[in-house]
Short mmCIF file of C-alpha atoms in Angstrom, two decimals:
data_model
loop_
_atom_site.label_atom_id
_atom_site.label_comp_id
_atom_site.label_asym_id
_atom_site.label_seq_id
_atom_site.Cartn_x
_atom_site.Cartn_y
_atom_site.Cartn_z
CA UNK A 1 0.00 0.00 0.00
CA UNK A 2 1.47 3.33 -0.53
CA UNK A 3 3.15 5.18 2.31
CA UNK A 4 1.31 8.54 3.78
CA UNK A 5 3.26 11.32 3.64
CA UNK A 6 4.86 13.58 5.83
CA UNK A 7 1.93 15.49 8.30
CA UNK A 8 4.29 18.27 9.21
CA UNK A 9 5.42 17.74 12.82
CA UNK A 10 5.96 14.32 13.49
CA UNK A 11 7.92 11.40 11.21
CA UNK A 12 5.82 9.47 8.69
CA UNK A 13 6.90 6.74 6.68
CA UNK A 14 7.57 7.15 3.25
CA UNK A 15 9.49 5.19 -0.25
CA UNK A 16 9.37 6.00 -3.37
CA UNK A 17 8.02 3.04 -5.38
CA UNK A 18 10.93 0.11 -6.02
CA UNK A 19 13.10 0.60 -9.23
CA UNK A 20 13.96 -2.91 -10.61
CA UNK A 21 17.60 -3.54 -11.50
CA UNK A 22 18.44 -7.10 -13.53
CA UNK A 23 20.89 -9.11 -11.75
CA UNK A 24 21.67 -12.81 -12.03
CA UNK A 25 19.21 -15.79 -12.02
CA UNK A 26 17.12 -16.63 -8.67
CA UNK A 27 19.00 -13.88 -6.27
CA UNK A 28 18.72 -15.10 -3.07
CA UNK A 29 20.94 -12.96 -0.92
CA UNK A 30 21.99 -9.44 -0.60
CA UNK A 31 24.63 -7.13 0.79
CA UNK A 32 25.10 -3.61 0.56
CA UNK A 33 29.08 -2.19 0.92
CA UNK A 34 31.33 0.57 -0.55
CA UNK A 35 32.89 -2.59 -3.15
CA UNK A 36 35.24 0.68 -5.17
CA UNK A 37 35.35 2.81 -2.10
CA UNK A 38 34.36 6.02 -3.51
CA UNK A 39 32.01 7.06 -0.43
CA UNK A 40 28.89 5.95 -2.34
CA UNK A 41 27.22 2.64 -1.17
CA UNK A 42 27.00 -0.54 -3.51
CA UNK A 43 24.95 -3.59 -3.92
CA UNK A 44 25.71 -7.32 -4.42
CA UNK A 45 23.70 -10.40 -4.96
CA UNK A 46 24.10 -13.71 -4.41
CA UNK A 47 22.84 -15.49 -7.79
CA UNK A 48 21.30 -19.31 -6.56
CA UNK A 49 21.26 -20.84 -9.67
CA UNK A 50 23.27 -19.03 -12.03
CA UNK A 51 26.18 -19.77 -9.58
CA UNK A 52 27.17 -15.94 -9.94
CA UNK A 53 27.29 -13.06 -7.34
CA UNK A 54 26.49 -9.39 -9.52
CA UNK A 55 27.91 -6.21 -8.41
CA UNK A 56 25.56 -3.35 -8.44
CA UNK A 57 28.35 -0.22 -8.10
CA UNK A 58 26.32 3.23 -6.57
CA UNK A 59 26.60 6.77 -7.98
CA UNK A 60 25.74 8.02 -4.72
CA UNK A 61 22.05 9.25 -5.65
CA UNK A 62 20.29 6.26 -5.66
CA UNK A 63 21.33 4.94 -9.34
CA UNK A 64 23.30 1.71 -9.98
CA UNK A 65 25.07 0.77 -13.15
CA UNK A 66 24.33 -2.54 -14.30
CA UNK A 67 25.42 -5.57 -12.82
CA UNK A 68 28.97 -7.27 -13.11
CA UNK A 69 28.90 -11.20 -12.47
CA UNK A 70 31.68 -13.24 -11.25
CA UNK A 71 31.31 -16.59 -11.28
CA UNK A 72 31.33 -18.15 -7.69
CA UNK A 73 30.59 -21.95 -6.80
CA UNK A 74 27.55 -24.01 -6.51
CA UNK A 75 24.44 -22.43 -5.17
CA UNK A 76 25.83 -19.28 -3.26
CA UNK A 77 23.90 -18.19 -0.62
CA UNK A 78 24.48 -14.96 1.86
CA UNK A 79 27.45 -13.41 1.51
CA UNK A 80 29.65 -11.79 3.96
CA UNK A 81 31.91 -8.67 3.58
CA UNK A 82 34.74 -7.34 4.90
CA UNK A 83 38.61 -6.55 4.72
CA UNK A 84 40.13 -9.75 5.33
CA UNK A 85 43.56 -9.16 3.77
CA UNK A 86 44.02 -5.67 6.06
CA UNK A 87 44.87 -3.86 2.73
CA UNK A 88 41.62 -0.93 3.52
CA UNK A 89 39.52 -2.75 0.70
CA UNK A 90 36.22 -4.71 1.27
CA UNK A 91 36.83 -8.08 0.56
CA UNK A 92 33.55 -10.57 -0.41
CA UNK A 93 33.16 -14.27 1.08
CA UNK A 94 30.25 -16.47 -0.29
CA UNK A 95 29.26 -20.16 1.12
CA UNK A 96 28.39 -22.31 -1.77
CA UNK A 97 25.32 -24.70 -0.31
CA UNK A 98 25.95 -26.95 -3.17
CA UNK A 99 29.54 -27.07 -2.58
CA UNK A 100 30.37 -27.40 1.01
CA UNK A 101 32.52 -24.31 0.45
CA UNK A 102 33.66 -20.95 0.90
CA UNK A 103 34.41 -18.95 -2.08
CA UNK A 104 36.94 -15.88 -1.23
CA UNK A 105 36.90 -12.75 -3.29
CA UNK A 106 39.76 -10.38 -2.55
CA UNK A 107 39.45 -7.00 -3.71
CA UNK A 108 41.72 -5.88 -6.35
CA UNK A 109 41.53 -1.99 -5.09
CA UNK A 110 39.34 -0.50 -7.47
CA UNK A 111 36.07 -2.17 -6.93
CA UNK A 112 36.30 -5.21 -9.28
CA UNK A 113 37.10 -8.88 -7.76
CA UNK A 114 39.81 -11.25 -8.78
CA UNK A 115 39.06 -14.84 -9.05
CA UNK A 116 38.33 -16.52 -6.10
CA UNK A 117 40.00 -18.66 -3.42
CA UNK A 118 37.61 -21.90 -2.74
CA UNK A 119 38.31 -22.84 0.80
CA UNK A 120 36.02 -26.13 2.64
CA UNK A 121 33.82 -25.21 5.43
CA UNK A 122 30.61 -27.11 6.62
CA UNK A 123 27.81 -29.36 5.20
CA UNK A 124 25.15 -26.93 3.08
CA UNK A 125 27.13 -23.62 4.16
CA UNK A 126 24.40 -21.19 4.26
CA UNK A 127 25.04 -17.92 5.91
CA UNK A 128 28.36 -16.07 6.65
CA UNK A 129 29.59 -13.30 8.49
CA UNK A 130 33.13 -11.69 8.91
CA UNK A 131 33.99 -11.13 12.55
CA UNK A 132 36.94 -10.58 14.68
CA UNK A 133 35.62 -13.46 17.15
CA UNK A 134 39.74 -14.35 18.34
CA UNK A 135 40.08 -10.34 19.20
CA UNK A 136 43.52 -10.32 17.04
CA UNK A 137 42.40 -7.17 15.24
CA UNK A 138 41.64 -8.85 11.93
CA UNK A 139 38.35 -10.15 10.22
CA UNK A 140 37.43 -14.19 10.84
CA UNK A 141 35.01 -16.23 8.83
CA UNK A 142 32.14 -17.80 10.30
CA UNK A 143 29.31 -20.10 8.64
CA UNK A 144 26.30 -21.24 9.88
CA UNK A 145 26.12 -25.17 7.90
CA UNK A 146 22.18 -26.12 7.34
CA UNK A 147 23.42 -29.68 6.64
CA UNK A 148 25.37 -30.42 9.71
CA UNK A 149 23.48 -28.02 12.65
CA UNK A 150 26.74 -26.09 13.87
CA UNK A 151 28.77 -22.75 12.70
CA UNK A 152 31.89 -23.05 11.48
CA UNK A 153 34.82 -20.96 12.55
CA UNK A 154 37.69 -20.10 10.35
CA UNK A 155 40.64 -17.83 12.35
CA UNK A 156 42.55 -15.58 9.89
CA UNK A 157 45.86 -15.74 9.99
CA UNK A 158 46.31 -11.78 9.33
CA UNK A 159 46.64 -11.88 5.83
CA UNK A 160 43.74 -13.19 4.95
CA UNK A 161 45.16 -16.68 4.95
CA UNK A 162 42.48 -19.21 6.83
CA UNK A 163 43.56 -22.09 9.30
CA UNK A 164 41.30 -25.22 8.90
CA UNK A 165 38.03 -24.75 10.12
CA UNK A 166 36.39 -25.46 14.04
CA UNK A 167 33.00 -26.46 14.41
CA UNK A 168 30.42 -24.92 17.17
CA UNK A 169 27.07 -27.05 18.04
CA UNK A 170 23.93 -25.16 17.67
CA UNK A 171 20.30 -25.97 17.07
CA UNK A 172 19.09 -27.95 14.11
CA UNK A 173 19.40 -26.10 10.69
CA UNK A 174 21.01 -22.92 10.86
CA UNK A 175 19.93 -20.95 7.97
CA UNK A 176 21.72 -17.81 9.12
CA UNK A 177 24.24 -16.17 11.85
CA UNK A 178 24.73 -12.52 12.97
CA UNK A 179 27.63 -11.38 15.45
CA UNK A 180 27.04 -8.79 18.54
CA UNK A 181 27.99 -8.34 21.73
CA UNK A 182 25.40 -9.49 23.63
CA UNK A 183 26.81 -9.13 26.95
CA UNK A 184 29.21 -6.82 29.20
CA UNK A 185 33.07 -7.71 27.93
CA UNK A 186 34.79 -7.15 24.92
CA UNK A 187 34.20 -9.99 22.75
CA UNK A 188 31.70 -10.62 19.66
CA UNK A 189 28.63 -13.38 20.41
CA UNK A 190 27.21 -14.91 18.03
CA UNK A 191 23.56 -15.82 17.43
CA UNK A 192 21.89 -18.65 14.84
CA UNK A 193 18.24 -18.76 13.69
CA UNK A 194 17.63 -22.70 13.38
CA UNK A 195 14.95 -23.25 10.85
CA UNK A 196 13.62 -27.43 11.87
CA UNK A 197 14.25 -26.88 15.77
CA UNK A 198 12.33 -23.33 15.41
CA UNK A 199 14.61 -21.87 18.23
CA UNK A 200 17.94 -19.05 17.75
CA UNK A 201 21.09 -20.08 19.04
CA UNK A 202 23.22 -18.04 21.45
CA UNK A 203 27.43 -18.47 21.51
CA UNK A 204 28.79 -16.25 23.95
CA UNK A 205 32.56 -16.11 23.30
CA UNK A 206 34.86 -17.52 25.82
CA UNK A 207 37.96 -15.71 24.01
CA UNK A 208 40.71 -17.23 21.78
CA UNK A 209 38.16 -17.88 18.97
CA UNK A 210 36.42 -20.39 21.38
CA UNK A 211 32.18 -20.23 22.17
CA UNK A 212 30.44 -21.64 24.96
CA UNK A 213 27.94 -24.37 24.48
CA UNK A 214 24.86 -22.77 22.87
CA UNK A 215 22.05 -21.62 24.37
CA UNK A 216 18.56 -22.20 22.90
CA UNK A 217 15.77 -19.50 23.10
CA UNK A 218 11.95 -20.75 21.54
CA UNK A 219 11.02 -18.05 18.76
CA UNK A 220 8.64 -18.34 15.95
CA UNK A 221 7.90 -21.16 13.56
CA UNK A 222 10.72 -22.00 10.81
CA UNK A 223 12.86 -19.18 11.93
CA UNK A 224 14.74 -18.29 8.63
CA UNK A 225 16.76 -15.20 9.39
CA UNK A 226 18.04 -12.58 12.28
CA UNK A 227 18.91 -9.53 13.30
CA UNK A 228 20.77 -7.80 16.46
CA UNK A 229 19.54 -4.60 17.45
CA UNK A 230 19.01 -2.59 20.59
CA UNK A 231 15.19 -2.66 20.03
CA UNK A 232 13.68 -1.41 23.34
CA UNK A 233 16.79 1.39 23.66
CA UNK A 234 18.46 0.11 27.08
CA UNK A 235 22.01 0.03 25.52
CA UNK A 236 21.48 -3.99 24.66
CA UNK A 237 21.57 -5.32 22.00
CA UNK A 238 17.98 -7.95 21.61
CA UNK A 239 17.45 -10.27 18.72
CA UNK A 240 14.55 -10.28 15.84
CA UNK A 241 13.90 -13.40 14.11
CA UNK A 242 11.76 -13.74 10.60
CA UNK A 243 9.61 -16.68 11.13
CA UNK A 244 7.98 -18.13 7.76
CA UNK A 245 6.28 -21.14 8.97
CA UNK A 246 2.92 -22.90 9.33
CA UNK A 247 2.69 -21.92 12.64
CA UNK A 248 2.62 -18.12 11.57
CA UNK A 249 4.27 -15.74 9.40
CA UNK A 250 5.52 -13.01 12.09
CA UNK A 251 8.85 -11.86 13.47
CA UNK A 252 9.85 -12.49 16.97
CA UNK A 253 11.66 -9.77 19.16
CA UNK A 254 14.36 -11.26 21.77
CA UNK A 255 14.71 -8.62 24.53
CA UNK A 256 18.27 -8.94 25.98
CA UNK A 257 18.44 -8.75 29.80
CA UNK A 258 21.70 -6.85 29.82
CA UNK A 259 23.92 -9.84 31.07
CA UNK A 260 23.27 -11.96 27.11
CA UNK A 261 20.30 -13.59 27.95
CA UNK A 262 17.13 -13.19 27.08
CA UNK A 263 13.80 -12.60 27.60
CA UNK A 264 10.77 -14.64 26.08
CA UNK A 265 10.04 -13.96 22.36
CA UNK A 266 7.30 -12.02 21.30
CA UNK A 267 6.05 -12.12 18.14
CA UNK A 268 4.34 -9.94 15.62
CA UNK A 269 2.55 -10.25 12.31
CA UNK A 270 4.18 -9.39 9.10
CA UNK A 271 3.42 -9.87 5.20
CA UNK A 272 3.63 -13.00 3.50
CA UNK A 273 6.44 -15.51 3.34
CA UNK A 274 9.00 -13.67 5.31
CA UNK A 275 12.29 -14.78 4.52
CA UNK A 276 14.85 -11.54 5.90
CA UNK A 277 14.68 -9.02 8.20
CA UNK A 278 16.34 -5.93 8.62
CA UNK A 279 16.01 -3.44 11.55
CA UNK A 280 16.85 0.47 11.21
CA UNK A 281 15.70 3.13 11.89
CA UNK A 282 13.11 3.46 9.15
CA UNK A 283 11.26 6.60 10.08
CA UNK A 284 14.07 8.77 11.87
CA UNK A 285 12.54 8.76 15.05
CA UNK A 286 15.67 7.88 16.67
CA UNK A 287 14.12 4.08 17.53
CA UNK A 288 14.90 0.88 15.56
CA UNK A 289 12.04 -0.55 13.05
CA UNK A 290 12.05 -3.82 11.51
CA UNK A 291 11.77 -4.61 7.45
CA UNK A 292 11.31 -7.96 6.38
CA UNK A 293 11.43 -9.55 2.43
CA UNK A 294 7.73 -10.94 2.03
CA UNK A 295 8.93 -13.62 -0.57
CA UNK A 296 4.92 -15.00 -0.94
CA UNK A 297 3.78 -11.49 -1.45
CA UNK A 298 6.01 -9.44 -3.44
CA UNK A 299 6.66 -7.12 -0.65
CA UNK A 300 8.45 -5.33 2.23
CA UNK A 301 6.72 -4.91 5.23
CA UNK A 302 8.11 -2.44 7.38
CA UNK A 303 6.64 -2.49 11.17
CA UNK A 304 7.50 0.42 13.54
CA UNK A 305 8.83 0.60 16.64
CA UNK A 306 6.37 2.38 19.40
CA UNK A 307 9.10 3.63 20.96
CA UNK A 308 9.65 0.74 24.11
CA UNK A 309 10.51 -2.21 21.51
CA UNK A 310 7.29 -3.08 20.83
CA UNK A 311 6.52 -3.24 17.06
CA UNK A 312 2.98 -2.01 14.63
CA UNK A 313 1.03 -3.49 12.45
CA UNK A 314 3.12 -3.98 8.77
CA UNK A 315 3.17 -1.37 6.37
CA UNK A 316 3.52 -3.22 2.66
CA UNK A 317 5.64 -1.55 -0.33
CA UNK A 318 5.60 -3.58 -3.31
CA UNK A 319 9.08 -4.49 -4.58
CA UNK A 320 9.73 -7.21 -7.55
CA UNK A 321 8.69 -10.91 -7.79
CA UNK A 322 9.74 -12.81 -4.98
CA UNK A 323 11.69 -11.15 -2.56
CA UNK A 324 14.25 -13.53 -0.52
CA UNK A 325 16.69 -10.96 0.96
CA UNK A 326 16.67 -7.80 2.19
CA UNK A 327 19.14 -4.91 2.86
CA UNK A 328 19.23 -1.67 4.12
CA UNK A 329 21.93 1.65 3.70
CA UNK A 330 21.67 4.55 2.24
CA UNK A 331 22.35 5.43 -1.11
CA UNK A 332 22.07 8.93 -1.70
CA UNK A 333 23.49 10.16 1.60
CA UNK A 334 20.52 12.02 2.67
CA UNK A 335 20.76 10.26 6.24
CA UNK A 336 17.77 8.12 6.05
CA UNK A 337 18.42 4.30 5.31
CA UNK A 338 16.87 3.25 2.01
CA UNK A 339 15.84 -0.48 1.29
CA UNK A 340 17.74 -3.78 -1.17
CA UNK A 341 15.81 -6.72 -2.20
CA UNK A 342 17.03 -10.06 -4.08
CA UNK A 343 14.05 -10.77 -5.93
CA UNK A 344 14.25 -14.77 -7.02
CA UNK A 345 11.45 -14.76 -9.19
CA UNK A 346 12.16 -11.49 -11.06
CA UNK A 347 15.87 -12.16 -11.03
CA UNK A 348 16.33 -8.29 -10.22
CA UNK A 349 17.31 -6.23 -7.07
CA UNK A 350 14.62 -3.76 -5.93
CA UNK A 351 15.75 0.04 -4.67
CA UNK A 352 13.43 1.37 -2.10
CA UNK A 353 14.20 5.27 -1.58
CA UNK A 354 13.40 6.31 1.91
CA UNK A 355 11.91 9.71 1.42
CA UNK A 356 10.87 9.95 5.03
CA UNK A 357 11.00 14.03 7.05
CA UNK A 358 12.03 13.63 10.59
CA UNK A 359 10.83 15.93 13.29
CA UNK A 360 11.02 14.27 16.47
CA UNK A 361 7.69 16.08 18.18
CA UNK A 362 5.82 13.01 18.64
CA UNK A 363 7.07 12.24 21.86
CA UNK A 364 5.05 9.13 22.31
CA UNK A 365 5.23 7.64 18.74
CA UNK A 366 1.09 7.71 18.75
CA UNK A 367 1.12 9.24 15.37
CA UNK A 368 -0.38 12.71 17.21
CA UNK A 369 1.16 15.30 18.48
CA UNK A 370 -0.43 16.50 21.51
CA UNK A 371 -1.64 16.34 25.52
CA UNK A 372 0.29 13.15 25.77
CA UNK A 373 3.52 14.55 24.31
CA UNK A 374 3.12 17.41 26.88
CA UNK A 375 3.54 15.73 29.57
CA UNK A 376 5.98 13.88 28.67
CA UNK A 377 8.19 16.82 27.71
CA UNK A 378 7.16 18.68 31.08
CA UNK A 379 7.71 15.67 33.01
CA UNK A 380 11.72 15.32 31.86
CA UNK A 381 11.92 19.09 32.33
CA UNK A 382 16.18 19.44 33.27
CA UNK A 383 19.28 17.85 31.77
CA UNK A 384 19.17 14.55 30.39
CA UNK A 385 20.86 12.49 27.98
CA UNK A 386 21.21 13.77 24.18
CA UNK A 387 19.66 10.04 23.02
CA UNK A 388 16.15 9.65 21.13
CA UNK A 389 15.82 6.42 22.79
CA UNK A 390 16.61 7.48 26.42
CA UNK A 391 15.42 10.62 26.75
CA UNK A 392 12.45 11.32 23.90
CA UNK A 393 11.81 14.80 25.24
CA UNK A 394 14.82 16.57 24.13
CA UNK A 395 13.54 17.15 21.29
CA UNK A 396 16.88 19.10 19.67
CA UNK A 397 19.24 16.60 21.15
CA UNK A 398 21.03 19.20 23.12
CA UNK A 399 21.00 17.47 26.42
CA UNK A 400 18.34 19.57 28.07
CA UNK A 401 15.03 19.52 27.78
CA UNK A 402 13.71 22.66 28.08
CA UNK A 403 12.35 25.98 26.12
CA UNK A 404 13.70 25.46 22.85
CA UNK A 405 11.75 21.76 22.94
CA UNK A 406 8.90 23.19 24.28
CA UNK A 407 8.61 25.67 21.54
CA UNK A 408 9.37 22.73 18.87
CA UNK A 409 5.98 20.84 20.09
CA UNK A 410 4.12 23.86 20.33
CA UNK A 411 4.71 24.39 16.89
CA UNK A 412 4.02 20.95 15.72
CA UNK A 413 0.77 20.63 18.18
CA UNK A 414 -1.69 19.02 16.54
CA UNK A 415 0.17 17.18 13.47
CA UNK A 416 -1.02 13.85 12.75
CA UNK A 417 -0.15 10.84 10.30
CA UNK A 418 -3.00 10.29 7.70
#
């Protein structure tokens, strides 16, 4: 449904509609980086059964040129980015499901790829991310392996050289891993989303590259993908799962008790067939939303946060046929994250421009602004902390709330979302 727009005084979601770009066949995967590091954001997709990943390069207003392929391996799935070789260029790695490896591009300095290094990992490699999960100051592969329920951990040597692989239990079929710190020290967690056990997997890091035994937390059914995020803004960082199953097609919100465990799920509807998710902050209220690719509806459903990490009812923007993946970033540096789909059935990316005006009046993220916003503002009268998320009131983020907000609401009183 199209996106109302902005009422004036408060933040109201809006895209421009999706512009297609052709990329390999069945894209099922999608990462947005700065490939030719020219400041301007690029896309790449992960081409299932053309065997390919295509490189979208960014002019830095929104436009791509068209897609360069480069042959990877068999069935390449989500890719992970990062400068593994320490030479200040993003370097690409890509598990091949159909391979039971790891294909590693290395980036030759302007953008383009040379050909890549096949290195063995798991059974049905799925999902990687780079990570520094030894704390040696350089970029680590790990895998999550749908075929043989554990990540896979591959220590760089600093130079972009791998040692053979470790393997980490987790639940049963990991589709997909994300790395956070989930509790107090230093070191990056991990966290799986396990697809046939219907539960996300917790590693806390015990240092040296080593993960204590997993810990299992219930979400929704046929969990397919994940995201860490400080949702409820307490400084933690919570998971979100994208749940795809029988059972209901919703996304489930992990709140992090501050110490890396967690609270019990809650879930919430979204569009049809979720198969990503992707949290920002979608309407520059200064909270984090969640997006999620709607693969059985052609869509992206974006739901809001209400400001204490509880999420709305989906708002649907049609993108192309199919969507499996979703990213977000922005792409014409206007500050506002803009939307990436990997659309299998349309064998295209879709660009989602976020054309969203922030004013933070709403205090209470009830679509109004009004008595309720008030007393909020009065109520944190004084100095407080220059965060959206902790203190809501200060509405210019100069770490008092006081006349200047006041006269900011005032002058949005009575703005409403359509």
């Amino acid at each position: 449904m199209a996106t109302p727009a902005i009422a004036g005084g408060i933040s109201c979601l809006q895209f421009a509609p999706s512009v297609e770009h052709p990329v390999g066949t069945i894209p099922s995967s999608v990462i947005v980086v700065d490939l030719d590091d020219d400041g301007s954001l690029d896309v790449i997709t992960g081409d299932r059964l053309a065997g390919t990943i295509s490189v979208l390069l960014g002019n830095g207003t929104g436009g791509f040129a068209s897609a360069v392929t480069y042959i990877s391996g068999v069935l390449p799935r989500v890719m992970g980015a990062g400068d593994i070789d320490n030479d200040q260029d993003i370097d690409i790695v890509v598990p091949n499901q159909g391979g039971n490896a790891l294909s590693v591009f290395v980036n030759s300095g302007d953008g383009t790829l040379a050909a890549p290094q096949s290195i063995p990992t798991g059974t049905t490699p799925r999902t990687v991310v780079l990570v520094d999960v030894d704390d040696d100051n350089d970029l680590d592969i790990v895998c999550a392996n749908v075929g043989s329920n554990d990540v896979a951990i591959h220590l760089n040597n600093g130079l972009g050289g791998f040692a053979p692989f470790t393997i980490v239990p987790v639940g049963s079929q990991p589709g997909s891993v994300t790395a956070a710190h989930f509790n107090t020290d230093v070191l990056i967690d991990l966290v799986t989303t396990n697809r046939a056990s219907d539960d996300c997997s917790v590693l806390i890091n015990a240092g040296a590259g080593a993960f204590l035994p997993a810990v299992h937390y219930p979400v929704g059914d046929v969990p397919r993908d994940e995201e860490a995020a400080d949702m409820d803004g307490d400084g933690d960082i919570d998971v979100i799962t994208a749940n795809n199953g029988a059972g209901g097609e919703t996304v489930t919100v992990l709140l992090n008790n501050g110490d890396g465990t967690f609270a019990p799920g809650v879930q919430y509807p979204t569009g049809s067939d979720p198969h990503s998710v992707a949290v920002a902050d979608y309407n520059g209220d200064g909270h984090a939303d969640a997006a999620t690719a709607n693969g059985g509806g052609g869509s992206v459903s974006i739901l809001l946060n209400d400001c204490a990490g509880a999420l709305g009812p989906p708002i649907d923007l049609p993108v192309g046929s199919g969507p499996a993946y979703l990213a977000h970033g922005d792409f014409n540096s206007d500050g506002r994250p803009d939307l990436v789909t990997a659309n299998s059935n349309s064998h295209d990316a879709s660009i989602l421009m976020n054309l969203t005006t922030v004013r933070l009046a709403d205090l209470d993220c009830d679509g109004f602004v009004g008595a309720g916003d008030m007393a909020m503002l009065l109520g944190a009268w004084g100095a407080c902390l220059p965060m959206p998320a902790l203190c809501p009131a200060d509405v210019n983020a100069d770490g008092v709330v006081g006349g200047a907000d006041l006269a900011m609401l005032l002058g949005a009183w009575g703005d409403a979302c359509p």
